[in-house]
PDB file of C-alpha atoms in Angstrom:
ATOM      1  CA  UNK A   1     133.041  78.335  98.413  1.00 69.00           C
ATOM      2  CA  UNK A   2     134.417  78.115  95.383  1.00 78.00           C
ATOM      3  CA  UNK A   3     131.329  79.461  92.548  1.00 85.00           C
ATOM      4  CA  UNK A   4     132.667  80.154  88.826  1.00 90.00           C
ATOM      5  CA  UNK A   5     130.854  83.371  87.276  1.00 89.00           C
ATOM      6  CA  UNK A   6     129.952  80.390  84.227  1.00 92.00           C
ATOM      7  CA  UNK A   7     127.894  77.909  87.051  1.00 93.00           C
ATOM      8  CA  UNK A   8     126.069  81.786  88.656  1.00 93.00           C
ATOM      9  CA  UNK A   9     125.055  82.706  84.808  1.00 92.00           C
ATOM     10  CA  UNK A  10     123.642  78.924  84.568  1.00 94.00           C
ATOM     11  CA  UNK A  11     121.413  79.179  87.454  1.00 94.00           C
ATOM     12  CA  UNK A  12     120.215  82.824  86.731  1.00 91.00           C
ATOM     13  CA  UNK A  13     119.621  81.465  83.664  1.00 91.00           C
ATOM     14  CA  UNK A  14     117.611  78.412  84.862  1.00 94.00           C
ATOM     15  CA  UNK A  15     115.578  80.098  87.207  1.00 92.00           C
ATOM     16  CA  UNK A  16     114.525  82.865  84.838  1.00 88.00           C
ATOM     17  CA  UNK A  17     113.754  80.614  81.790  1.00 92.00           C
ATOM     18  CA  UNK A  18     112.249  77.716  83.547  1.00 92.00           C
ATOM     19  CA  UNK A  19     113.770  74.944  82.030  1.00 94.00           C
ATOM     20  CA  UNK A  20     117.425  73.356  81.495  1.00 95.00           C
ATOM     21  CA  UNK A  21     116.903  73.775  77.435  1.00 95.00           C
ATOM     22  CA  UNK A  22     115.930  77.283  77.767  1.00 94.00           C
ATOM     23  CA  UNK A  23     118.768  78.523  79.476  1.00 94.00           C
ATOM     24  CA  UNK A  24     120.982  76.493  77.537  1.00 94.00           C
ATOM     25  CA  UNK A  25     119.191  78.780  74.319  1.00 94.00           C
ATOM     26  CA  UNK A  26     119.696  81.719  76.730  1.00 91.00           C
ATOM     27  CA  UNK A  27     123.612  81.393  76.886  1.00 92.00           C
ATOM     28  CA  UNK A  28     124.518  79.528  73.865  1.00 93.00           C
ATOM     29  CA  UNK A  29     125.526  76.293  74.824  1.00 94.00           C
ATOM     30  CA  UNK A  30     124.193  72.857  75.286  1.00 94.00           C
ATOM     31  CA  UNK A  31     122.061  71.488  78.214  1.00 93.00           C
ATOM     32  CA  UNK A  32     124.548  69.241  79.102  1.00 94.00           C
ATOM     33  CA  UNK A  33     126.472  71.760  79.864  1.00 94.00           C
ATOM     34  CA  UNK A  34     124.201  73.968  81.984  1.00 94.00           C
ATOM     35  CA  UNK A  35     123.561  70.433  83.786  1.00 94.00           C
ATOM     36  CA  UNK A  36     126.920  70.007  84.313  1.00 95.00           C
ATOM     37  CA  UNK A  37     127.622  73.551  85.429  1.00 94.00           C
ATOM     38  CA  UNK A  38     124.393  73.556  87.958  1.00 94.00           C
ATOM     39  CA  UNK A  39     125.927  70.093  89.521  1.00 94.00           C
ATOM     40  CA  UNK A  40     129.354  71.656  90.065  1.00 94.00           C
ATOM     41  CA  UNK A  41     127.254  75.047  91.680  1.00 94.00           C
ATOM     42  CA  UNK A  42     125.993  72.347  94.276  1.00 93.00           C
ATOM     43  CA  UNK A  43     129.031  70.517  94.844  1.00 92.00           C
ATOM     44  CA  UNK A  44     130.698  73.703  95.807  1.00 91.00           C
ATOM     45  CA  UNK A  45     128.068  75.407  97.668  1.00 91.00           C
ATOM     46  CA  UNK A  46     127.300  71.657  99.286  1.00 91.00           C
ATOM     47  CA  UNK A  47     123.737  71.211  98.717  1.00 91.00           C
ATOM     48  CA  UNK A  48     120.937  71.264  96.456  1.00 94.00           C
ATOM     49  CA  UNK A  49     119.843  74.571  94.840  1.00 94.00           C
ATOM     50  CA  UNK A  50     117.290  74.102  92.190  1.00 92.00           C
ATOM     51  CA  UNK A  51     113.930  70.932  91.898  1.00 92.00           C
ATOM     52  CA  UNK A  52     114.486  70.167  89.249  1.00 90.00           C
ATOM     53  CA  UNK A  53     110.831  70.257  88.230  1.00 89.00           C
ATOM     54  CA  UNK A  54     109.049  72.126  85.112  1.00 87.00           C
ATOM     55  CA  UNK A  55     109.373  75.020  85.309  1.00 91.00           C
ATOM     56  CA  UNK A  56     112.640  74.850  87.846  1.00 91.00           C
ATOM     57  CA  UNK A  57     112.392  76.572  91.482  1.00 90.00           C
ATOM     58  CA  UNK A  58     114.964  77.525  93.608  1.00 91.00           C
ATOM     59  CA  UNK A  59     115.478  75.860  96.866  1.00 92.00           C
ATOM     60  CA  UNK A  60     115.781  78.816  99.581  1.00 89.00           C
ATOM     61  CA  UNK A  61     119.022  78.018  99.522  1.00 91.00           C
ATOM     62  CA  UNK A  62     119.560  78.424  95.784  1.00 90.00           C
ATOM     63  CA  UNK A  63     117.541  81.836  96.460  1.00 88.00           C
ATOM     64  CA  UNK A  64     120.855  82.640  98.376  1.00 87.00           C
ATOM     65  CA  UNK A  65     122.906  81.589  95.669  1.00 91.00           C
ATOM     66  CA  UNK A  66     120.800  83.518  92.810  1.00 89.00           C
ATOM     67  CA  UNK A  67     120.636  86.695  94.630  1.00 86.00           C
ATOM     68  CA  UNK A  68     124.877  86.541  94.831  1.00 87.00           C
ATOM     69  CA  UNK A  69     124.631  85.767  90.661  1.00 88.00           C
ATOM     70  CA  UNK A  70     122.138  88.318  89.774  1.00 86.00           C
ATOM     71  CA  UNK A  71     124.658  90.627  92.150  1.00 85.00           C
ATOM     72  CA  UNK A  72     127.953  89.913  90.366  1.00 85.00           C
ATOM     73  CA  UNK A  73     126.292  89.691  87.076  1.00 80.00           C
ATOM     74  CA  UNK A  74     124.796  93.238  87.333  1.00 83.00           C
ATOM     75  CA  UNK A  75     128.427  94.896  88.707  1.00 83.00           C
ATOM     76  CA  UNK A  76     130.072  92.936  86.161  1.00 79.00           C
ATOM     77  CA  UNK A  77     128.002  94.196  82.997  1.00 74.00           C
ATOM     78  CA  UNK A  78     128.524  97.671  84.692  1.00 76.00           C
ATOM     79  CA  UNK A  79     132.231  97.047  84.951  1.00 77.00           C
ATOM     80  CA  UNK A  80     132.537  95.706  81.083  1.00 72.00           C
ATOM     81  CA  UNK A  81     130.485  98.598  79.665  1.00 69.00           C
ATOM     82  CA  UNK A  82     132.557 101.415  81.335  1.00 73.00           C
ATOM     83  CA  UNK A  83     135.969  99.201  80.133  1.00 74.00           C
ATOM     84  CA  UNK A  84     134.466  98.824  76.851  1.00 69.00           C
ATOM     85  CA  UNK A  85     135.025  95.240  77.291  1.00 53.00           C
ATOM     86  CA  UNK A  86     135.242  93.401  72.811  1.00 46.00           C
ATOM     87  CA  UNK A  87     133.385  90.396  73.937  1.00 51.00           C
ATOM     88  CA  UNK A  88     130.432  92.426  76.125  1.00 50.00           C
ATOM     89  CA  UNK A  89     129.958  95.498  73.891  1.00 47.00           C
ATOM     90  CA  UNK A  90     129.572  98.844  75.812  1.00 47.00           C
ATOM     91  CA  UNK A  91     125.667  98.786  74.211  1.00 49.00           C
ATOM     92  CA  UNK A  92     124.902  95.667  75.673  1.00 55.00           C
ATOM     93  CA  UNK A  93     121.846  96.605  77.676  1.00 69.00           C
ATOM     94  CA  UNK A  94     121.970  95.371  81.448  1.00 77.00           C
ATOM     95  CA  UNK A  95     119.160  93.825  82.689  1.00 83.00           C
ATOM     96  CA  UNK A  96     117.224  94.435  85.726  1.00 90.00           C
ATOM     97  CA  UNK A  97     114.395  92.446  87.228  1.00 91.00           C
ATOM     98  CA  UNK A  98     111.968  95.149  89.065  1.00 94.00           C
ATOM     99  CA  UNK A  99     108.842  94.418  91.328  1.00 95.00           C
ATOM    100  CA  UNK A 100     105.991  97.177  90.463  1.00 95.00           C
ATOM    101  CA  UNK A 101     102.166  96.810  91.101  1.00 93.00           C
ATOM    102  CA  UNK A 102      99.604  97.634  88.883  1.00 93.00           C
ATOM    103  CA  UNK A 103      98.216 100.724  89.107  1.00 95.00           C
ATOM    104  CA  UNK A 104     102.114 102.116  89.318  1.00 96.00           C
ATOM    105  CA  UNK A 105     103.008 100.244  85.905  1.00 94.00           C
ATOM    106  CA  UNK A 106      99.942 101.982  84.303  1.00 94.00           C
ATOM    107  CA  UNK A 107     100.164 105.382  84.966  1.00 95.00           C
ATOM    108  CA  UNK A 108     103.324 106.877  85.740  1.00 97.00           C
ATOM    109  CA  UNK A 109     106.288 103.890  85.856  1.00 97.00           C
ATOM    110  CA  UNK A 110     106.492 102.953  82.484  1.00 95.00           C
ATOM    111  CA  UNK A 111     107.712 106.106  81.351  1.00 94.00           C
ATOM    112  CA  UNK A 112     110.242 106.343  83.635  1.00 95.00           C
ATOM    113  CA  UNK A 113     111.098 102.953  82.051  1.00 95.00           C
ATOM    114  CA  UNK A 114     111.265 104.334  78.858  1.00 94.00           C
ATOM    115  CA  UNK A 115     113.854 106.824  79.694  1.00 93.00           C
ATOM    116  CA  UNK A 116     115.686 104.472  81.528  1.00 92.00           C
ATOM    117  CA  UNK A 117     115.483 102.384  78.434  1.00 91.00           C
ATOM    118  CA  UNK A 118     117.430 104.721  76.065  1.00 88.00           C
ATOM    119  CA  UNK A 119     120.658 104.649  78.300  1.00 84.00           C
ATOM    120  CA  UNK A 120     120.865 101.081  77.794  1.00 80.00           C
ATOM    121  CA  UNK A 121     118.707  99.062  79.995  1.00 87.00           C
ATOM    122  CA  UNK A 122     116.602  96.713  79.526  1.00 88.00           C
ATOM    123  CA  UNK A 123     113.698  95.454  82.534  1.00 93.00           C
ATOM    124  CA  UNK A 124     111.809  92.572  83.356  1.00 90.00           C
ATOM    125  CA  UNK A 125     109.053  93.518  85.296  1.00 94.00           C
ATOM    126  CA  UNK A 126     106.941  91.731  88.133  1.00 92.00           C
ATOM    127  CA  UNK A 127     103.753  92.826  88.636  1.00 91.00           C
ATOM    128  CA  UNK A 128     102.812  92.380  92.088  1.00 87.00           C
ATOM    129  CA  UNK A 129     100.842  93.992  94.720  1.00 84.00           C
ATOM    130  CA  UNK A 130     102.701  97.315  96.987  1.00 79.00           C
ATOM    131  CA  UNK A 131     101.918  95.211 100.034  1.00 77.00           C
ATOM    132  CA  UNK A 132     103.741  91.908  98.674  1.00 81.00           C
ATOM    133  CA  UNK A 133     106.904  93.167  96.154  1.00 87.00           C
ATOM    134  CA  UNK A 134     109.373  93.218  99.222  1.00 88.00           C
ATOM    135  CA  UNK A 135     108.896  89.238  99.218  1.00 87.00           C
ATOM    136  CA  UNK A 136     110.540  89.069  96.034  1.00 89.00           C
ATOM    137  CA  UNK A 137     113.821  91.377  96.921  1.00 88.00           C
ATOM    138  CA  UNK A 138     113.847  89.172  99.651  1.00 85.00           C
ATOM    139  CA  UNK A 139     114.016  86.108  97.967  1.00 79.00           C
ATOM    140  CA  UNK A 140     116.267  88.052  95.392  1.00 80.00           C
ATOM    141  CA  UNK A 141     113.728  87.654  92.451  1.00 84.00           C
ATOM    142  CA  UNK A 142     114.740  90.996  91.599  1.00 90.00           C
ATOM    143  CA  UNK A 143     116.822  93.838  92.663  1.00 91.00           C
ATOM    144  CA  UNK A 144     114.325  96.503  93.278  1.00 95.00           C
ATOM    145  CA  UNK A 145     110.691  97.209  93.940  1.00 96.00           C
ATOM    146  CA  UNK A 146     107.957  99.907  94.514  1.00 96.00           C
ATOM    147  CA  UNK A 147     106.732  99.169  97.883  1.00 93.00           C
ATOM    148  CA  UNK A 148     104.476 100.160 100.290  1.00 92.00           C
ATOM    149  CA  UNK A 149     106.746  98.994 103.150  1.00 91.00           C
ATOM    150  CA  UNK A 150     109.161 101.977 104.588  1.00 94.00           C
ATOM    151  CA  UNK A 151     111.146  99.356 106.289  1.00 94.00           C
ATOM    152  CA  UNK A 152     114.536  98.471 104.373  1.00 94.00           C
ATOM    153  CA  UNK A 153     114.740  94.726 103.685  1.00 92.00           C
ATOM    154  CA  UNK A 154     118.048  93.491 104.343  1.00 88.00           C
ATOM    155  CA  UNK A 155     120.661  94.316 102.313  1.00 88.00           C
ATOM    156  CA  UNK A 156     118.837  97.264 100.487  1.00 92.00           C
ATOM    157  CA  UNK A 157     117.829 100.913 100.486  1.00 95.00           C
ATOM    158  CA  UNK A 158     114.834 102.463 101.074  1.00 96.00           C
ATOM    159  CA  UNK A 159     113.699 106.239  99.643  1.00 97.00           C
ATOM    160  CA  UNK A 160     109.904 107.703  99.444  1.00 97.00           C
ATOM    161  CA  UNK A 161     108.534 108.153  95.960  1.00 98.00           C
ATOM    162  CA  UNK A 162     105.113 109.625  97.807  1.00 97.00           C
ATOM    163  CA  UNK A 163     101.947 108.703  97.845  1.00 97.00           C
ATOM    164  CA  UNK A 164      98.968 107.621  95.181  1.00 97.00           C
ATOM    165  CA  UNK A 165      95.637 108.291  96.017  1.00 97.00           C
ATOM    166  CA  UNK A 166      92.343 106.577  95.784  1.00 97.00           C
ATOM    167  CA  UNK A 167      88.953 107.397  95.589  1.00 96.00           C
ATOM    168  CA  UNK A 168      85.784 105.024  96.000  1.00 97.00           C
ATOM    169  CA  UNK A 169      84.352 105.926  92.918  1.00 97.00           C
ATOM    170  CA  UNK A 170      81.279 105.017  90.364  1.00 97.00           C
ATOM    171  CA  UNK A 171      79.951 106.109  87.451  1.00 96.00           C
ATOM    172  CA  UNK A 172      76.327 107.921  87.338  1.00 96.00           C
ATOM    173  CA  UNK A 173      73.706 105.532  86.414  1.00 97.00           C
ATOM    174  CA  UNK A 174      75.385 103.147  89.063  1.00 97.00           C
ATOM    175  CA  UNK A 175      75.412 105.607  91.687  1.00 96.00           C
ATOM    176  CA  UNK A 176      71.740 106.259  91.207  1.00 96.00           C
ATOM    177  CA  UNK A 177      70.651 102.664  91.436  1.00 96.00           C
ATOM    178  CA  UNK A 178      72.677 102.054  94.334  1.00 96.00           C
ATOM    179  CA  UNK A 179      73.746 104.684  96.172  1.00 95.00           C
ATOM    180  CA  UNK A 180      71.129 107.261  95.598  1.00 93.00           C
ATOM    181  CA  UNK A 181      71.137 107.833  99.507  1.00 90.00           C
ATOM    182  CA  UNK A 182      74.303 107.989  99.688  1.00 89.00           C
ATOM    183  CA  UNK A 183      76.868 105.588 101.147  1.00 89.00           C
ATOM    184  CA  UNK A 184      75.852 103.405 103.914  1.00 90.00           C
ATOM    185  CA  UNK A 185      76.098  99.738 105.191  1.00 90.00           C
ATOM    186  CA  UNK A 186      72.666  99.184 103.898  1.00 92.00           C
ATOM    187  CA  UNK A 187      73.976 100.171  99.866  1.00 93.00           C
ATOM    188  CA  UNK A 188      77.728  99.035 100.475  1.00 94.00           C
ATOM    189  CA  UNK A 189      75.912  95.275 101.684  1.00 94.00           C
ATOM    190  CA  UNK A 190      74.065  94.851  98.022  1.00 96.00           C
ATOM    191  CA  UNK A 191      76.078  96.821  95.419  1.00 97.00           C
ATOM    192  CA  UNK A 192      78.811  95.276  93.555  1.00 98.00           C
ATOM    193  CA  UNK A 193      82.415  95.801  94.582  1.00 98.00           C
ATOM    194  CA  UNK A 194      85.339  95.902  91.890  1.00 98.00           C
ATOM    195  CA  UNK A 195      88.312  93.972  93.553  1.00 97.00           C
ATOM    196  CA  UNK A 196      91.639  93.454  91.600  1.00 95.00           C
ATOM    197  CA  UNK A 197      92.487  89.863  92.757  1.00 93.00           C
ATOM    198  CA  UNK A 198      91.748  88.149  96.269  1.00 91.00           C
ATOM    199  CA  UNK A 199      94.573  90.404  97.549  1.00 89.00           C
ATOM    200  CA  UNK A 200      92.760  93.351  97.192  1.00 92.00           C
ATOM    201  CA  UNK A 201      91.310  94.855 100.307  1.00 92.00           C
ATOM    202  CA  UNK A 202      91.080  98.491  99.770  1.00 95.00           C
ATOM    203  CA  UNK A 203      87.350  98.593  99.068  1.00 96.00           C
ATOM    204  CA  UNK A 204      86.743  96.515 102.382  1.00 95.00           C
ATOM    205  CA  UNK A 205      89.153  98.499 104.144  1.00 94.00           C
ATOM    206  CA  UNK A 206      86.525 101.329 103.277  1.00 94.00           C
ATOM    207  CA  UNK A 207      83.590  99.549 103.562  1.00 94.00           C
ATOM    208  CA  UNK A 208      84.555  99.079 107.444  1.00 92.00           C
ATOM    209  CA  UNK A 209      85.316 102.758 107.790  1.00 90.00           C
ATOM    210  CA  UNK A 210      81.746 103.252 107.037  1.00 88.00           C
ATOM    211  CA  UNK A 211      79.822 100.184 108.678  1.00 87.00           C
ATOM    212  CA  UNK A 212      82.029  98.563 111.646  1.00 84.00           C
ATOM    213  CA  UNK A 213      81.023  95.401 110.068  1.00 81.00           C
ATOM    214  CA  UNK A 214      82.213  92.960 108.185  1.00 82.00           C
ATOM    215  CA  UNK A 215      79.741  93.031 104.779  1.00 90.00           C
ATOM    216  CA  UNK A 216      79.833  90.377 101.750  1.00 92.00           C
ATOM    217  CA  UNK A 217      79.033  92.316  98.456  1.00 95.00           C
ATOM    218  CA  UNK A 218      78.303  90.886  94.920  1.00 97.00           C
ATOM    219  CA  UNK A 219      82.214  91.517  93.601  1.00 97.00           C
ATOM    220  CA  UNK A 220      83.656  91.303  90.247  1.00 97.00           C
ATOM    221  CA  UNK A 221      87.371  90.034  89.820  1.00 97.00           C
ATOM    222  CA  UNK A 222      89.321  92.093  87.149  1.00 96.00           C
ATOM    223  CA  UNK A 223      93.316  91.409  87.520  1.00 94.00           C
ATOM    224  CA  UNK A 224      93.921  94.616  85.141  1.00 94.00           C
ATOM    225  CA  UNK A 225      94.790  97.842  86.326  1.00 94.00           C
ATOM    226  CA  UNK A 226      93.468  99.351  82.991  1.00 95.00           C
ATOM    227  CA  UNK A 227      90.205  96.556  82.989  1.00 96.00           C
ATOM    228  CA  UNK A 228      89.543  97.527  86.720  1.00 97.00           C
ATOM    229  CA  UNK A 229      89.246 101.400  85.707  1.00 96.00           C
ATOM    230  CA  UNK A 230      87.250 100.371  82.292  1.00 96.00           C
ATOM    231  CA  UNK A 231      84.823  98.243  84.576  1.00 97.00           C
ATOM    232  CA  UNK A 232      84.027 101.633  86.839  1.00 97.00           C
ATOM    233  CA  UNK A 233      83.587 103.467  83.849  1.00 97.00           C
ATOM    234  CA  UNK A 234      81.037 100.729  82.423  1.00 97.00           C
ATOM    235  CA  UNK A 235      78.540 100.356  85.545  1.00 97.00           C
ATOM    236  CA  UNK A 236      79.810  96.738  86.688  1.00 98.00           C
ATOM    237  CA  UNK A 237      80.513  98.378  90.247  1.00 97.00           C
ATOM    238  CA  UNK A 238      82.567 100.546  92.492  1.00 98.00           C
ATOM    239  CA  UNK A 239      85.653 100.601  93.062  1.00 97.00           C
ATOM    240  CA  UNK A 240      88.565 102.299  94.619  1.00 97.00           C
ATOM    241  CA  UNK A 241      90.373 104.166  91.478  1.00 96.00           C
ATOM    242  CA  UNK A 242      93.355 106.271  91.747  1.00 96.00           C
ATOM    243  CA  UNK A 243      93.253 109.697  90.603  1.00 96.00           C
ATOM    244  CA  UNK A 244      96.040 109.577  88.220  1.00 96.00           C
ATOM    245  CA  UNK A 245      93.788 106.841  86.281  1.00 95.00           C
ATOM    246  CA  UNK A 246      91.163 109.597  85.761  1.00 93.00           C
ATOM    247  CA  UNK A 247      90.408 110.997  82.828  1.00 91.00           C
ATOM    248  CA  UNK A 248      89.286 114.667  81.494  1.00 90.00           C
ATOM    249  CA  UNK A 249      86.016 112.975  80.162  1.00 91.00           C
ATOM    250  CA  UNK A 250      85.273 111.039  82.899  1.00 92.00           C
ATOM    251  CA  UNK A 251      81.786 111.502  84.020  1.00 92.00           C
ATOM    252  CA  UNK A 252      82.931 109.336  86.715  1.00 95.00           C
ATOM    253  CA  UNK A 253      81.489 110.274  90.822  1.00 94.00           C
ATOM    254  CA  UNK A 254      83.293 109.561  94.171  1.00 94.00           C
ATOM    255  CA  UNK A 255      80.692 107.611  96.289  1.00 93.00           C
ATOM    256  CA  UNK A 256      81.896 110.538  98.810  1.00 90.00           C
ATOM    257  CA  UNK A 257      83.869 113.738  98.153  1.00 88.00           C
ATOM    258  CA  UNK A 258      85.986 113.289 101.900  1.00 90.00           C
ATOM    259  CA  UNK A 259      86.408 109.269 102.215  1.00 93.00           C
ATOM    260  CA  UNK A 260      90.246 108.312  99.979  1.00 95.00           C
ATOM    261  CA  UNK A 261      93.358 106.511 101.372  1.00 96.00           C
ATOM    262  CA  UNK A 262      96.453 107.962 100.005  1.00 97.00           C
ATOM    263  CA  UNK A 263      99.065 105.005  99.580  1.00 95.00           C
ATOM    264  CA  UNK A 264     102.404 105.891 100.124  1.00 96.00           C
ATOM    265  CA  UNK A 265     104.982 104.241  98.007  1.00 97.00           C
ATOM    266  CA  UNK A 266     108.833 103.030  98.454  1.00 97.00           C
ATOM    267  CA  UNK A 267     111.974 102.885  96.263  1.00 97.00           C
ATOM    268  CA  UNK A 268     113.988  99.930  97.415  1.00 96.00           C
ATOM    269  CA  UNK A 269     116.646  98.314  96.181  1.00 95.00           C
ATOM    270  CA  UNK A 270     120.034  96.262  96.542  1.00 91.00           C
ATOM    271  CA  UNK A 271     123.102  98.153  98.403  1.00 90.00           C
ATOM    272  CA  UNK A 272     125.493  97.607  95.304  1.00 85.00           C
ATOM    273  CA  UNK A 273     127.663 100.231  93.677  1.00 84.00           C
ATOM    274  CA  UNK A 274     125.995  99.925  90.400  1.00 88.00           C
ATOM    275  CA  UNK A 275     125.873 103.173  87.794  1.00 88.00           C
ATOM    276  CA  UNK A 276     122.858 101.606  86.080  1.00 88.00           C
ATOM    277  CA  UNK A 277     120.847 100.801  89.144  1.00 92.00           C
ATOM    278  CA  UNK A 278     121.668 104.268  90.189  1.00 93.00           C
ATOM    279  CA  UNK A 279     120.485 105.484  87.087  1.00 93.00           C
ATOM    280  CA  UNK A 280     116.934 103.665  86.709  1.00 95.00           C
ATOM    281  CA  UNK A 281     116.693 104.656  90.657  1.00 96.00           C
ATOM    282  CA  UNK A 282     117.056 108.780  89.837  1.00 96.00           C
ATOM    283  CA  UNK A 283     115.122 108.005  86.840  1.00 96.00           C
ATOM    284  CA  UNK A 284     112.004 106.526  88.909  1.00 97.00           C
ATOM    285  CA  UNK A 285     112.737 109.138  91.911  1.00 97.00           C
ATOM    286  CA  UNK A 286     112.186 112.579  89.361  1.00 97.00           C
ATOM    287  CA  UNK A 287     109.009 110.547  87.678  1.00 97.00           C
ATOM    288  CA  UNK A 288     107.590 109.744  91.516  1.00 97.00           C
ATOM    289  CA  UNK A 289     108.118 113.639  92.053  1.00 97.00           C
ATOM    290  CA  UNK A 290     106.293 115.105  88.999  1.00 96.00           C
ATOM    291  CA  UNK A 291     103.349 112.500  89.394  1.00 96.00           C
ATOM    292  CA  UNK A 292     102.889 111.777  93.313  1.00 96.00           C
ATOM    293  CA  UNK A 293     101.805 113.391  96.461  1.00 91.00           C
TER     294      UNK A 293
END
């Protein structure tokens, strides 16, 4: 195949902004042109790579074809900074599409970010859950991800960051309404449950440590990794709360001092010879280190 670096940018560029007039905004042209470039992609790669709906999605094979242009594009901006390249400044920050969950992003990631930042990088950052962000290297939505899979998926590398851990925890007054015997079946079946999203098993995953059972709580939703901790720490229910979320003026009370799971978490991320992937990769690797098990 044939596949100009022009038609690659066009379909990153599709795919990330949603729409033909987007990317054309994105790269400075007109949308007859990114049309026209997109058509010529699928004549050479000899079928259809985007549906052409609102926003656009990527046929699996045009999730073949992105994952080579986000590839090149990253090895080329690498390769134009270090030649100092007139028409791709040297300070032109290279951007990297990473896959993080939640409670990661909150407490100790975005830092890491930060420092990242300053040598010229800039991120666009998935939230998704540990046990689902390998789906998107797969799929080549982005070229790295905190996982909690130790298994490389194809084509990248894997390295432990260590492990965040969790505690079922409450704050007083809730404890003593409902779990002023302790934990049981009998409390976990009628007090309310925090859960994340309808991905989030950890607190069942605990409640059938403790009752064999399957049990079906009151449970509120709250998709925030700083709401979720806020709802704990305002009675709504329990929840299973990392420590690093925990404050010095918490008041807050595991339901029990030996029940936690301790998550261990991944570093994966394209094989490619890139200095700045290298770079966010140390920079996330010394942050997992001062902040993880």
């Amino acid at each position: 195949m044939d596949l100009q670096l022009d038609q690659l940018r066009a379909l990153d560029a599709v795919i990330s902004e949603g729409t033909f007039e987007a990317a054309a905004r994105r790269l400075n042209v007109t949308p007859s042109a990114i049309s026209q470039r997109i058509k010529a992609l699928e004549d050479a790669a000899g079928r259809i790579l985007v549906q052409r709906t609102k926003p656009v999605q990527p046929t699996d094979s045009g999730l073949t074809v992105l994952r080579l242009a986000r590839q090149i594009q990253l090895l080329s901006g690498d390769t134009a900074r270090e030649l100092g390249d007139a028409h791709q400044p040297t300070d032109r920050p290279v951007s990297i599409p990473i896959a993080v969950n939640a409670d990661s992003l909150q407490t100790w990631v975005m830092p890491a970010l930060g420092r990242a930042a300053a040598h010229g990088v800039c991120f666009e950052i998935h939230r998704e859950d540990e046990e689902h962000t390998t789906r998107l290297l797969r799929d080549g939505t982005v070229m790295a991800a905190i996982t909690s899979t130790a298994t490389a998926v194809q084509g990248c590398s894997v390295r432990r960051l260590g492990a965040m851990r969790y505690r079922p925890t409450a704050n007083p007054e809730f404890m003593r309404t409902w779990f002023a015997l302790g934990a049981s079946a009998k409390s976990f079946a009628v007090a309310p449950v925090i859960l994340f999203d309808r991905k989030d098993d950890m607190q069942f995953r605990l409640i059938r440590q403790y009752t064999r059972k399957p049990l079906n709580p009151p449970r509120h939703y709250i998709p925030s990794s700083a709401g979720f901790a806020d709802a704990i720490r305002l009675g709504l229910g329990w929840g299973m709360m990392p420590d690093l979320q925990l404050r010095p003026d918490d008041a807050l009370i595991p339901l029990d001092d030996k029940a936690f799971f301790d998550i261990p978490l991944y570093w994966q991320q394209w094989k490619l010879d890139s200095p700045a992937l290298t770079m966010v990769a140390e920079t996330i690797a010394a942050a997992a280190t001062a902040a993880l098990r």
